[in-house]
Short mmCIF file of C-alpha atoms in Angstrom, two decimals:
data_model
loop_
_atom_site.label_atom_id
_atom_site.label_comp_id
_atom_site.label_asym_id
_atom_site.label_seq_id
_atom_site.Cartn_x
_atom_site.Cartn_y
_atom_site.Cartn_z
CA UNK A 1 -10.30 -103.97 18.82
CA UNK A 2 -7.42 -106.54 18.44
CA UNK A 3 -5.76 -104.75 15.51
CA UNK A 4 -5.53 -101.50 17.41
CA UNK A 5 -3.91 -102.96 20.55
CA UNK A 6 -1.30 -105.16 18.60
CA UNK A 7 1.49 -103.62 20.41
CA UNK A 8 4.51 -104.95 18.61
CA UNK A 9 4.83 -105.87 15.09
CA UNK A 10 8.41 -106.97 14.13
CA UNK A 11 7.03 -108.24 10.75
CA UNK A 12 10.43 -107.07 9.19
CA UNK A 13 13.76 -108.30 10.09
CA UNK A 14 15.18 -105.84 13.01
CA UNK A 15 18.92 -104.61 12.70
CA UNK A 16 19.20 -103.99 16.47
CA UNK A 17 22.35 -102.03 16.03
CA UNK A 18 20.94 -99.67 13.53
CA UNK A 19 17.77 -99.22 15.69
CA UNK A 20 19.49 -98.38 18.72
CA UNK A 21 22.14 -95.96 17.32
CA UNK A 22 19.33 -94.20 15.32
CA UNK A 23 17.19 -93.99 18.27
CA UNK A 24 20.02 -92.35 20.17
CA UNK A 25 20.66 -89.92 17.11
CA UNK A 26 16.81 -89.03 17.10
CA UNK A 27 16.89 -88.36 20.98
CA UNK A 28 19.82 -85.90 20.62
CA UNK A 29 17.95 -84.31 17.77
CA UNK A 30 14.65 -84.20 19.74
CA UNK A 31 15.97 -82.26 22.63
CA UNK A 32 16.52 -78.65 21.22
CA UNK A 33 13.32 -78.94 19.14
CA UNK A 34 11.18 -79.83 22.17
CA UNK A 35 12.74 -77.05 24.14
CA UNK A 36 11.97 -74.53 21.31
CA UNK A 37 8.40 -75.53 20.59
CA UNK A 38 7.65 -75.37 24.37
CA UNK A 39 9.14 -71.83 24.26
CA UNK A 40 6.85 -70.91 21.19
CA UNK A 41 3.89 -72.06 23.37
CA UNK A 42 4.96 -70.10 26.32
CA UNK A 43 5.54 -73.19 28.38
CA UNK A 44 8.51 -74.42 30.31
CA UNK A 45 10.98 -76.37 28.55
CA UNK A 46 10.12 -79.56 30.33
CA UNK A 47 6.73 -79.38 29.14
CA UNK A 48 8.06 -79.98 25.88
CA UNK A 49 10.45 -82.59 26.76
CA UNK A 50 8.01 -84.63 28.62
CA UNK A 51 5.38 -84.48 25.73
CA UNK A 52 8.46 -85.72 23.49
CA UNK A 53 8.87 -88.64 25.81
CA UNK A 54 5.25 -89.53 26.14
CA UNK A 55 4.44 -89.23 22.71
CA UNK A 56 7.42 -90.73 21.17
CA UNK A 57 7.11 -93.76 23.64
CA UNK A 58 3.43 -94.40 23.39
CA UNK A 59 3.37 -94.18 19.44
CA UNK A 60 6.23 -96.28 18.78
CA UNK A 61 4.39 -98.92 20.82
CA UNK A 62 0.97 -98.71 19.53
CA UNK A 63 1.38 -96.65 16.22
CA UNK A 64 0.50 -97.89 12.66
CA UNK A 65 3.76 -96.84 11.07
CA UNK A 66 6.92 -98.58 12.68
CA UNK A 67 9.95 -96.16 12.43
CA UNK A 68 7.71 -92.88 12.56
CA UNK A 69 8.68 -90.53 15.36
CA UNK A 70 6.43 -88.39 17.35
CA UNK A 71 6.81 -85.71 19.80
CA UNK A 72 6.20 -82.04 20.72
CA UNK A 73 5.46 -80.27 17.56
CA UNK A 74 5.55 -76.56 16.41
CA UNK A 75 2.16 -77.14 14.62
CA UNK A 76 0.54 -77.77 17.98
CA UNK A 77 2.57 -75.12 19.48
CA UNK A 78 1.07 -72.55 17.41
CA UNK A 79 -2.46 -73.57 18.23
CA UNK A 80 -2.12 -73.68 22.01
CA UNK A 81 0.07 -70.51 22.39
CA UNK A 82 -2.95 -68.20 22.93
CA UNK A 83 -4.69 -70.63 25.25
CA UNK A 84 -1.42 -70.87 27.46
CA UNK A 85 -1.32 -67.10 27.72
CA UNK A 86 -4.97 -66.34 28.25
CA UNK A 87 -5.83 -69.34 30.62
CA UNK A 88 -2.70 -71.01 31.79
CA UNK A 89 -0.91 -74.41 31.37
CA UNK A 90 -3.74 -76.34 33.20
CA UNK A 91 -6.15 -75.70 30.28
CA UNK A 92 -3.41 -76.57 27.99
CA UNK A 93 -3.12 -80.05 29.64
CA UNK A 94 -6.85 -80.40 29.56
CA UNK A 95 -7.15 -79.23 25.85
CA UNK A 96 -4.47 -81.95 24.90
CA UNK A 97 -6.40 -84.74 26.77
CA UNK A 98 -9.75 -83.68 24.75
CA UNK A 99 -7.89 -83.46 21.67
CA UNK A 100 -6.40 -87.02 22.36
CA UNK A 101 -10.00 -88.37 22.81
CA UNK A 102 -11.10 -86.68 19.36
CA UNK A 103 -8.11 -88.68 17.80
CA UNK A 104 -9.01 -91.95 19.14
CA UNK A 105 -12.58 -91.43 18.15
CA UNK A 106 -11.61 -90.53 14.50
CA UNK A 107 -9.20 -93.68 14.55
CA UNK A 108 -12.21 -96.16 15.78
CA UNK A 109 -14.37 -94.38 13.37
CA UNK A 110 -11.87 -95.32 10.56
CA UNK A 111 -11.65 -91.78 9.41
CA UNK A 112 -7.88 -92.35 8.50
CA UNK A 113 -9.13 -93.41 4.90
CA UNK A 114 -9.88 -89.71 4.28
CA UNK A 115 -6.33 -89.05 3.71
CA UNK A 116 -6.87 -90.93 0.43
CA UNK A 117 -8.71 -87.69 -0.56
CA UNK A 118 -5.46 -85.51 -0.41
CA UNK A 119 -4.04 -85.21 -3.94
CA UNK A 120 -0.41 -85.53 -4.66
CA UNK A 121 0.29 -82.03 -5.55
CA UNK A 122 -0.92 -81.08 -1.89
CA UNK A 123 1.56 -83.42 -0.42
CA UNK A 124 4.18 -82.08 -2.59
CA UNK A 125 3.47 -78.64 -1.44
CA UNK A 126 3.17 -79.81 2.31
CA UNK A 127 6.47 -81.53 2.20
CA UNK A 128 8.15 -78.66 0.49
CA UNK A 129 6.60 -76.00 2.97
CA UNK A 130 7.85 -78.10 5.81
CA UNK A 131 11.21 -78.40 4.41
CA UNK A 132 11.44 -74.49 3.97
CA UNK A 133 9.96 -74.31 7.72
CA UNK A 134 12.68 -76.68 9.04
CA UNK A 135 15.52 -74.78 7.30
CA UNK A 136 14.23 -71.27 8.19
CA UNK A 137 13.94 -72.48 11.80
CA UNK A 138 17.93 -73.00 11.95
CA UNK A 139 18.49 -69.52 10.76
CA UNK A 140 17.91 -68.46 14.58
CA UNK A 141 21.24 -70.10 15.55
CA UNK A 142 22.86 -67.66 13.25
CA UNK A 143 21.85 -64.64 15.52
CA UNK A 144 22.81 -63.45 18.66
CA UNK A 145 20.44 -63.15 21.93
CA UNK A 146 19.14 -59.91 20.60
CA UNK A 147 18.31 -60.87 17.24
CA UNK A 148 21.34 -59.55 15.46
CA UNK A 149 23.19 -61.68 12.98
CA UNK A 150 26.50 -63.08 14.06
CA UNK A 151 29.75 -61.39 12.71
CA UNK A 152 33.37 -62.00 12.55
CA UNK A 153 34.77 -65.04 14.49
CA UNK A 154 31.52 -66.41 15.95
CA UNK A 155 29.90 -66.54 12.56
CA UNK A 156 32.94 -68.54 11.09
CA UNK A 157 33.25 -70.77 14.04
CA UNK A 158 29.51 -71.55 13.70
CA UNK A 159 29.47 -71.74 9.99
CA UNK A 160 32.54 -73.92 9.88
CA UNK A 161 31.13 -76.43 12.45
CA UNK A 162 27.68 -76.61 10.59
CA UNK A 163 29.24 -77.16 7.20
CA UNK A 164 31.54 -79.99 8.67
CA UNK A 165 28.33 -81.64 10.18
CA UNK A 166 26.64 -81.56 6.96
CA UNK A 167 29.66 -82.82 5.10
CA UNK A 168 30.14 -85.89 7.55
CA UNK A 169 26.28 -86.63 7.02
CA UNK A 170 26.52 -86.47 3.44
CA UNK A 171 30.07 -88.04 2.86
CA UNK A 172 30.23 -90.80 5.77
CA UNK A 173 27.34 -93.26 4.14
CA UNK A 174 29.58 -93.19 0.86
CA UNK A 175 32.32 -95.10 2.79
CA UNK A 176 30.44 -96.81 5.48
CA UNK A 177 27.06 -97.34 6.85
CA UNK A 178 28.06 -99.17 9.96
CA UNK A 179 27.04 -96.42 12.15
CA UNK A 180 24.51 -93.62 11.37
CA UNK A 181 26.14 -90.54 9.75
CA UNK A 182 24.27 -88.13 11.89
CA UNK A 183 25.39 -89.48 15.15
CA UNK A 184 28.95 -89.62 14.08
CA UNK A 185 28.40 -86.17 12.95
CA UNK A 186 27.22 -85.09 16.34
CA UNK A 187 29.75 -86.93 18.44
CA UNK A 188 32.69 -85.48 16.05
CA UNK A 189 31.54 -81.74 16.62
CA UNK A 190 30.97 -82.47 20.24
CA UNK A 191 34.61 -83.89 20.38
CA UNK A 192 36.07 -80.99 18.44
CA UNK A 193 34.31 -78.27 20.58
CA UNK A 194 35.38 -80.01 23.88
CA UNK A 195 38.95 -80.77 22.61
CA UNK A 196 39.81 -77.34 21.42
CA UNK A 197 37.68 -75.41 23.99
CA UNK A 198 35.69 -73.69 21.40
CA UNK A 199 33.39 -70.97 22.44
CA UNK A 200 30.04 -71.77 20.79
CA UNK A 201 26.30 -72.03 21.51
CA UNK A 202 25.19 -75.22 23.21
CA UNK A 203 21.85 -76.89 24.33
CA UNK A 204 22.46 -75.55 27.79
CA UNK A 205 22.36 -71.92 26.47
CA UNK A 206 18.87 -72.47 25.35
CA UNK A 207 17.47 -73.98 28.73
CA UNK A 208 18.24 -76.46 31.22
CA UNK A 209 16.79 -79.93 30.56
CA UNK A 210 17.35 -81.43 33.93
CA UNK A 211 14.22 -82.92 35.54
CA UNK A 212 12.61 -86.00 37.00
CA UNK A 213 10.07 -88.57 35.74
CA UNK A 214 6.88 -86.94 34.23
CA UNK A 215 4.84 -86.29 37.10
CA UNK A 216 0.99 -87.49 36.99
CA UNK A 217 -1.07 -84.56 37.24
CA UNK A 218 -4.91 -84.26 36.63
CA UNK A 219 -5.48 -80.70 35.23
CA UNK A 220 -6.78 -78.37 37.94
CA UNK A 221 -9.67 -76.68 36.13
CA UNK A 222 -13.30 -76.06 36.77
CA UNK A 223 -15.30 -79.18 35.41
CA UNK A 224 -17.88 -77.01 33.81
CA UNK A 225 -19.63 -76.42 30.57
CA UNK A 226 -18.06 -72.94 30.42
CA UNK A 227 -14.67 -74.79 30.42
CA UNK A 228 -15.53 -76.94 27.72
CA UNK A 229 -16.54 -74.04 25.56
CA UNK A 230 -13.06 -72.64 26.16
CA UNK A 231 -11.01 -75.86 25.41
CA UNK A 232 -13.07 -77.40 22.92
CA UNK A 233 -12.08 -75.35 19.65
CA UNK A 234 -8.63 -75.57 20.46
CA UNK A 235 -8.91 -79.19 21.05
CA UNK A 236 -10.56 -79.60 17.72
CA UNK A 237 -7.67 -77.93 15.91
CA UNK A 238 -5.06 -79.73 17.82
CA UNK A 239 -6.70 -82.91 17.10
CA UNK A 240 -7.25 -82.10 13.40
CA UNK A 241 -3.74 -80.54 12.68
CA UNK A 242 -2.05 -83.52 14.74
CA UNK A 243 -3.91 -86.23 12.51
CA UNK A 244 -3.29 -84.34 9.35
CA UNK A 245 0.41 -83.84 10.07
CA UNK A 246 0.74 -87.58 11.43
CA UNK A 247 -1.03 -89.00 8.51
CA UNK A 248 0.81 -87.23 5.81
CA UNK A 249 4.15 -88.09 7.30
CA UNK A 250 2.98 -91.54 7.55
CA UNK A 251 2.52 -91.43 3.69
CA UNK A 252 5.86 -90.02 3.30
CA UNK A 253 7.55 -92.67 5.28
CA UNK A 254 5.57 -95.22 3.49
CA UNK A 255 6.99 -93.90 0.23
CA UNK A 256 10.48 -94.11 1.53
CA UNK A 257 10.31 -97.42 2.94
CA UNK A 258 7.96 -98.80 0.34
CA UNK A 259 5.84 -100.50 2.90
CA UNK A 260 2.19 -99.53 4.20
CA UNK A 261 1.41 -97.91 7.35
CA UNK A 262 -2.07 -98.19 8.98
CA UNK A 263 -3.84 -94.83 9.40
CA UNK A 264 -6.66 -95.78 11.64
CA UNK A 265 -4.12 -97.42 14.13
CA UNK A 266 -1.84 -94.51 14.07
CA UNK A 267 -4.81 -91.88 14.82
CA UNK A 268 -5.56 -94.28 17.83
CA UNK A 269 -2.07 -94.11 19.05
CA UNK A 270 -1.76 -90.43 18.47
CA UNK A 271 -4.94 -89.99 20.69
CA UNK A 272 -3.75 -92.29 23.42
CA UNK A 273 -0.36 -90.47 23.41
CA UNK A 274 -1.92 -87.14 23.66
CA UNK A 275 -4.18 -88.19 26.54
CA UNK A 276 -1.11 -89.57 28.54
CA UNK A 277 0.69 -86.71 27.68
CA UNK A 278 -1.85 -84.22 29.20
CA UNK A 279 -2.07 -86.36 32.32
CA UNK A 280 1.92 -86.31 32.66
CA UNK A 281 2.53 -82.80 32.36
CA UNK A 282 3.22 -82.76 28.24
CA UNK A 283 2.03 -80.23 25.89
CA UNK A 284 1.01 -82.97 23.39
CA UNK A 285 2.24 -83.30 19.93
CA UNK A 286 1.96 -85.41 17.04
CA UNK A 287 4.31 -87.24 14.29
CA UNK A 288 7.71 -85.05 13.42
CA UNK A 289 8.59 -85.35 9.86
CA UNK A 290 12.12 -84.01 10.54
CA UNK A 291 12.93 -86.79 13.07
CA UNK A 292 11.23 -89.43 11.12
CA UNK A 293 13.28 -88.75 8.18
CA UNK A 294 16.52 -88.85 10.31
CA UNK A 295 15.32 -92.14 11.77
CA UNK A 296 14.46 -93.85 8.21
CA UNK A 297 17.57 -92.19 6.48
CA UNK A 298 19.75 -93.92 9.03
CA UNK A 299 18.12 -97.24 8.04
CA UNK A 300 15.71 -97.75 11.13
CA UNK A 301 12.47 -99.54 10.13
CA UNK A 302 10.99 -100.96 13.18
CA UNK A 303 9.44 -99.84 16.38
CA UNK A 304 12.69 -100.33 18.57
CA UNK A 305 14.21 -97.07 17.42
CA UNK A 306 11.32 -94.88 18.45
CA UNK A 307 11.24 -96.57 21.69
CA UNK A 308 14.93 -96.22 22.32
CA UNK A 309 14.73 -92.36 21.20
CA UNK A 310 11.94 -91.96 23.91
CA UNK A 311 13.79 -93.94 26.76
CA UNK A 312 17.12 -92.15 25.88
CA UNK A 313 15.32 -88.66 25.88
CA UNK A 314 13.97 -89.46 29.36
CA UNK A 315 17.56 -90.75 30.33
CA UNK A 316 18.97 -87.31 29.39
CA UNK A 317 16.38 -85.46 31.42
CA UNK A 318 16.91 -87.54 34.53
CA UNK A 319 20.61 -88.35 34.67
CA UNK A 320 22.38 -86.88 31.66
CA UNK A 321 21.42 -83.28 31.65
CA UNK A 322 24.84 -81.88 32.45
CA UNK A 323 26.52 -83.80 29.33
CA UNK A 324 23.68 -83.26 26.96
CA UNK A 325 23.67 -79.49 27.60
CA UNK A 326 27.21 -79.36 26.24
CA UNK A 327 26.13 -80.69 22.87
CA UNK A 328 26.88 -77.75 20.40
CA UNK A 329 24.06 -76.24 18.60
CA UNK A 330 26.16 -76.06 15.54
CA UNK A 331 25.91 -80.00 15.23
CA UNK A 332 22.11 -80.05 15.48
CA UNK A 333 21.86 -77.18 13.21
CA UNK A 334 23.78 -78.84 10.52
CA UNK A 335 21.75 -82.18 10.98
CA UNK A 336 18.38 -80.27 10.52
CA UNK A 337 19.62 -78.55 7.54
CA UNK A 338 20.52 -81.80 5.95
CA UNK A 339 16.98 -82.91 6.88
CA UNK A 340 15.47 -80.07 5.22
CA UNK A 341 17.50 -80.59 2.11
CA UNK A 342 16.55 -84.25 2.08
CA UNK A 343 12.83 -83.32 2.74
CA UNK A 344 12.29 -81.02 0.05
CA UNK A 345 11.01 -82.70 -3.24
CA UNK A 346 13.26 -81.52 -5.75
CA UNK A 347 11.86 -83.69 -8.35
CA UNK A 348 8.61 -81.45 -7.98
CA UNK A 349 10.43 -78.40 -9.55
CA UNK A 350 11.34 -80.53 -12.54
CA UNK A 351 7.57 -81.26 -13.10
CA UNK A 352 6.62 -77.60 -13.31
CA UNK A 353 6.19 -77.67 -17.23
CA UNK A 354 4.90 -81.27 -17.28
CA UNK A 355 2.25 -80.96 -14.49
CA UNK A 356 -1.30 -79.32 -15.17
CA UNK A 357 -1.08 -75.80 -14.38
CA UNK A 358 -3.93 -76.40 -11.86
CA UNK A 359 -1.54 -78.97 -10.08
CA UNK A 360 1.17 -76.52 -9.94
CA UNK A 361 -0.85 -73.86 -8.50
CA UNK A 362 -2.00 -76.09 -5.66
CA UNK A 363 1.52 -77.30 -4.87
CA UNK A 364 2.75 -73.67 -4.71
CA UNK A 365 -0.28 -72.42 -2.80
CA UNK A 366 0.16 -75.18 -0.22
CA UNK A 367 3.75 -74.31 0.09
CA UNK A 368 3.35 -70.82 0.69
CA UNK A 369 0.36 -71.23 3.28
CA UNK A 370 2.58 -73.61 5.11
CA UNK A 371 5.69 -71.60 5.25
CA UNK A 372 3.93 -68.05 6.06
CA UNK A 373 0.98 -69.19 8.10
CA UNK A 374 2.48 -72.23 9.85
CA UNK A 375 -1.12 -73.65 9.68
CA UNK A 376 -0.61 -77.19 8.18
CA UNK A 377 -4.52 -78.05 8.55
CA UNK A 378 -5.18 -75.10 6.60
CA UNK A 379 -2.72 -75.47 4.01
CA UNK A 380 -3.91 -79.14 3.35
CA UNK A 381 -7.62 -77.94 3.36
CA UNK A 382 -7.03 -75.17 0.98
CA UNK A 383 -5.28 -77.53 -1.21
CA UNK A 384 -8.03 -80.05 -1.06
CA UNK A 385 -10.82 -77.69 -1.65
CA UNK A 386 -8.85 -76.11 -4.85
CA UNK A 387 -8.21 -79.49 -6.28
CA UNK A 388 -11.83 -80.66 -5.72
CA UNK A 389 -13.09 -77.52 -7.45
CA UNK A 390 -10.62 -77.82 -10.38
CA UNK A 391 -11.80 -81.56 -10.76
CA UNK A 392 -15.20 -80.39 -10.72
CA UNK A 393 -14.80 -77.87 -13.03
CA UNK A 394 -13.10 -80.14 -15.47
CA UNK A 395 -15.59 -82.86 -15.33
CA UNK A 396 -18.39 -80.32 -15.71
CA UNK A 397 -16.90 -79.53 -19.23
CA UNK A 398 -16.94 -83.08 -20.25
CA UNK A 399 -20.76 -83.66 -20.32
CA UNK A 400 -21.69 -84.37 -23.96
CA UNK A 401 -24.84 -85.41 -25.66
CA UNK A 402 -25.09 -87.36 -29.08
CA UNK A 403 -28.49 -86.56 -30.76
CA UNK A 404 -30.48 -88.44 -33.29
CA UNK A 405 -34.13 -89.30 -34.46
CA UNK A 406 -35.10 -92.98 -34.97
CA UNK A 407 -37.44 -94.29 -37.66
CA UNK A 408 -40.24 -93.62 -35.41
CA UNK A 409 -39.66 -90.00 -35.10
CA UNK A 410 -38.49 -90.19 -31.37
CA UNK A 411 -35.44 -87.89 -30.83
CA UNK A 412 -32.69 -89.40 -28.68
CA UNK A 413 -30.22 -87.78 -26.39
CA UNK A 414 -27.32 -90.02 -25.42
CA UNK A 415 -25.55 -88.44 -22.50
CA UNK A 416 -21.79 -88.99 -21.85
CA UNK A 417 -20.22 -87.76 -18.76
CA UNK A 418 -21.48 -87.27 -14.89
CA UNK A 419 -24.33 -85.08 -14.25
CA UNK A 420 -23.73 -83.26 -11.39
CA UNK A 421 -24.00 -79.57 -9.86
CA UNK A 422 -20.90 -78.67 -12.09
CA UNK A 423 -22.47 -79.85 -15.22
CA UNK A 424 -26.22 -78.99 -14.88
CA UNK A 425 -26.09 -75.77 -16.89
CA UNK A 426 -24.14 -77.50 -19.72
CA UNK A 427 -26.58 -80.27 -19.48
CA UNK A 428 -29.69 -77.98 -19.78
CA UNK A 429 -27.98 -76.19 -22.89
CA UNK A 430 -27.80 -79.57 -24.95
CA UNK A 431 -31.79 -79.82 -25.45
CA UNK A 432 -33.74 -78.23 -28.08
CA UNK A 433 -37.17 -78.16 -26.40
CA UNK A 434 -39.24 -76.15 -28.88
CA UNK A 435 -37.72 -77.92 -32.06
CA UNK A 436 -37.96 -81.29 -30.75
CA UNK A 437 -40.61 -83.94 -31.76
CA UNK A 438 -43.46 -84.93 -29.22
CA UNK A 439 -41.49 -87.66 -27.73
CA UNK A 440 -37.81 -87.59 -26.51
CA UNK A 441 -35.63 -90.27 -24.79
CA UNK A 442 -32.74 -89.07 -22.69
CA UNK A 443 -30.30 -92.13 -22.14
CA UNK A 444 -28.12 -92.48 -19.32
CA UNK A 445 -26.24 -95.56 -20.24
CA UNK A 446 -22.70 -93.68 -20.39
CA UNK A 447 -23.63 -91.24 -17.66
CA UNK A 448 -24.45 -91.13 -14.21
CA UNK A 449 -26.85 -88.86 -12.08
CA UNK A 450 -24.50 -87.96 -9.05
CA UNK A 451 -26.28 -85.53 -6.84
CA UNK A 452 -29.46 -83.60 -5.85
CA UNK A 453 -28.47 -81.01 -8.33
CA UNK A 454 -28.63 -83.37 -11.07
CA UNK A 455 -32.00 -84.56 -9.92
CA UNK A 456 -33.23 -81.00 -9.89
CA UNK A 457 -31.81 -80.83 -13.53
CA UNK A 458 -33.95 -83.49 -14.68
CA UNK A 459 -37.00 -82.15 -13.11
CA UNK A 460 -36.50 -78.87 -14.79
CA UNK A 461 -36.00 -80.22 -18.32
CA UNK A 462 -38.96 -82.61 -17.81
CA UNK A 463 -40.96 -79.52 -16.91
CA UNK A 464 -39.77 -77.50 -19.99
CA UNK A 465 -41.04 -80.41 -22.08
CA UNK A 466 -44.25 -80.82 -20.40
CA UNK A 467 -45.27 -76.93 -20.75
CA UNK A 468 -45.18 -77.56 -24.74
CA UNK A 469 -47.01 -80.69 -24.65
CA UNK A 470 -44.09 -83.26 -25.00
CA UNK A 471 -43.20 -86.53 -23.29
CA UNK A 472 -39.85 -87.17 -21.98
CA UNK A 473 -38.46 -91.04 -21.17
CA UNK A 474 -35.17 -91.39 -19.15
CA UNK A 475 -33.62 -94.23 -19.88
CA UNK A 476 -30.95 -96.52 -18.14
CA UNK A 477 -31.15 -94.84 -14.76
CA UNK A 478 -29.82 -96.47 -11.89
CA UNK A 479 -32.09 -97.81 -9.12
CA UNK A 480 -30.87 -95.19 -6.64
CA UNK A 481 -31.51 -92.29 -8.99
CA UNK A 482 -34.92 -93.65 -9.66
CA UNK A 483 -35.72 -93.38 -5.98
CA UNK A 484 -34.67 -89.79 -5.96
CA UNK A 485 -37.02 -89.08 -8.78
CA UNK A 486 -40.22 -88.81 -6.58
CA UNK A 487 -41.01 -85.31 -7.46
CA UNK A 488 -41.11 -86.01 -11.21
CA UNK A 489 -43.17 -89.26 -10.97
CA UNK A 490 -46.23 -87.59 -12.78
CA UNK A 491 -44.27 -86.46 -15.81
CA UNK A 492 -41.28 -88.87 -16.28
CA UNK A 493 -41.37 -92.43 -17.40
CA UNK A 494 -38.46 -94.19 -16.58
CA UNK A 495 -37.71 -97.16 -19.09
CA UNK A 496 -36.39 -100.12 -17.16
CA UNK A 497 -37.83 -103.04 -19.15
CA UNK A 498 -35.68 -102.35 -21.96
CA UNK A 499 -32.41 -103.52 -19.92
CA UNK A 500 -33.62 -105.72 -17.07
CA UNK A 501 -30.05 -106.86 -16.34
CA UNK A 502 -28.88 -103.42 -15.65
CA UNK A 503 -27.10 -102.86 -12.39
CA UNK A 504 -25.25 -100.05 -10.71
CA UNK A 505 -21.79 -100.61 -9.72
CA UNK A 506 -21.10 -99.00 -6.50
CA UNK A 507 -17.58 -98.52 -5.35
CA UNK A 508 -16.93 -99.64 -2.01
CA UNK A 509 -14.14 -97.58 -0.15
CA UNK A 510 -12.21 -99.82 1.98
#
């Protein structure tokens, strides 16, 4: 329990100026996204802002990945939109609380290690898909309130401010890294717009962010089994999507910072944050890859940046709404486009001719599912399943049998490669039952019986030999396989005396 409640872990040297300034930058970038995601879900803007504050603060304190930013996200918004429409915001709060409990359970059960099963092409596809989504979500800023593309002067003004923002973010680090370039870009664009009184869209044009401290609120819903039937499917999806996106973001930040986060601790933190978000009028959320990359690109590596971002977001809501609402959307649009360009794994494009075709297919498919369905959990699940099937197919083709007859007239089959559900057909084709001598030895020294399909394949091959009056010896089977061969006791003789020191090495997953 202690490892989950280790609140502050400043094991790395903390640059307080970098952490504070980066946190301020992230807070500014959180405002329009939190509002947008709340509107997507059909909720009030403050519901998204409160979620961003609670999620960001709790995960920064309790999380397993210092420097990673959490808040209200589009992945969660897409899941709960129909629930909010059909049953109302109170059911959303209850769903978020239940999702948090499921995430905490996953953390305490140490299910975070399952992320090790996600292949690298899936991560590439996931990241590339998110980068495309981040970029495409900025295109709405180039449209008017009726959805028509901007033309003429408004377009040129917006485009100029966006390009200037991107140029500052790209160029300033080459001159100096004293202050985060993204913060300088936002403040510069803000100053230009105010000084020259430029008419351009601001945060206030989207929605007001003025409010108070998040109110504690117990969801007003019937506490019944019928209610549980309504919210549990949504809660399970929210919990799954939240954990997948959070743990994949954790892996990405690990690669950038060349450090290692703690997935199970992060799962507990995400669950705790969602529970508190539901009780404090928030829509819930998870880790945000865009804001996390802004934070890490600014040089932030400790928990302080995330805490500052959350606290400053609350300050904006309670005291600085009038000022923050005047921040031009062009500055935040330019910032997020730079995040999208930095998020995309450009190196993955250069590996198209070098990677196996199956990996390229997985990467492209995960990217497409992420972009067009906005279902991150489904995208990762599809990628993992296809990768697993490809792996099974490749291994199924690798089973081999070396055959020879010894001086005593006994025929030996020395099996190479794993025997499992995918290789049982090829395994059965290796044997010449009618032409073999009366005694046959099947040697598994270089093979392993993996699953029940393999056991059934052994039963069938021994039955084929038994029908023609021939005897089979299975040699060098592991002890766990021997225990599974109960159905073949009468017709199979397992040779364990020949190699009394034979042991099975079982990989123990940490």
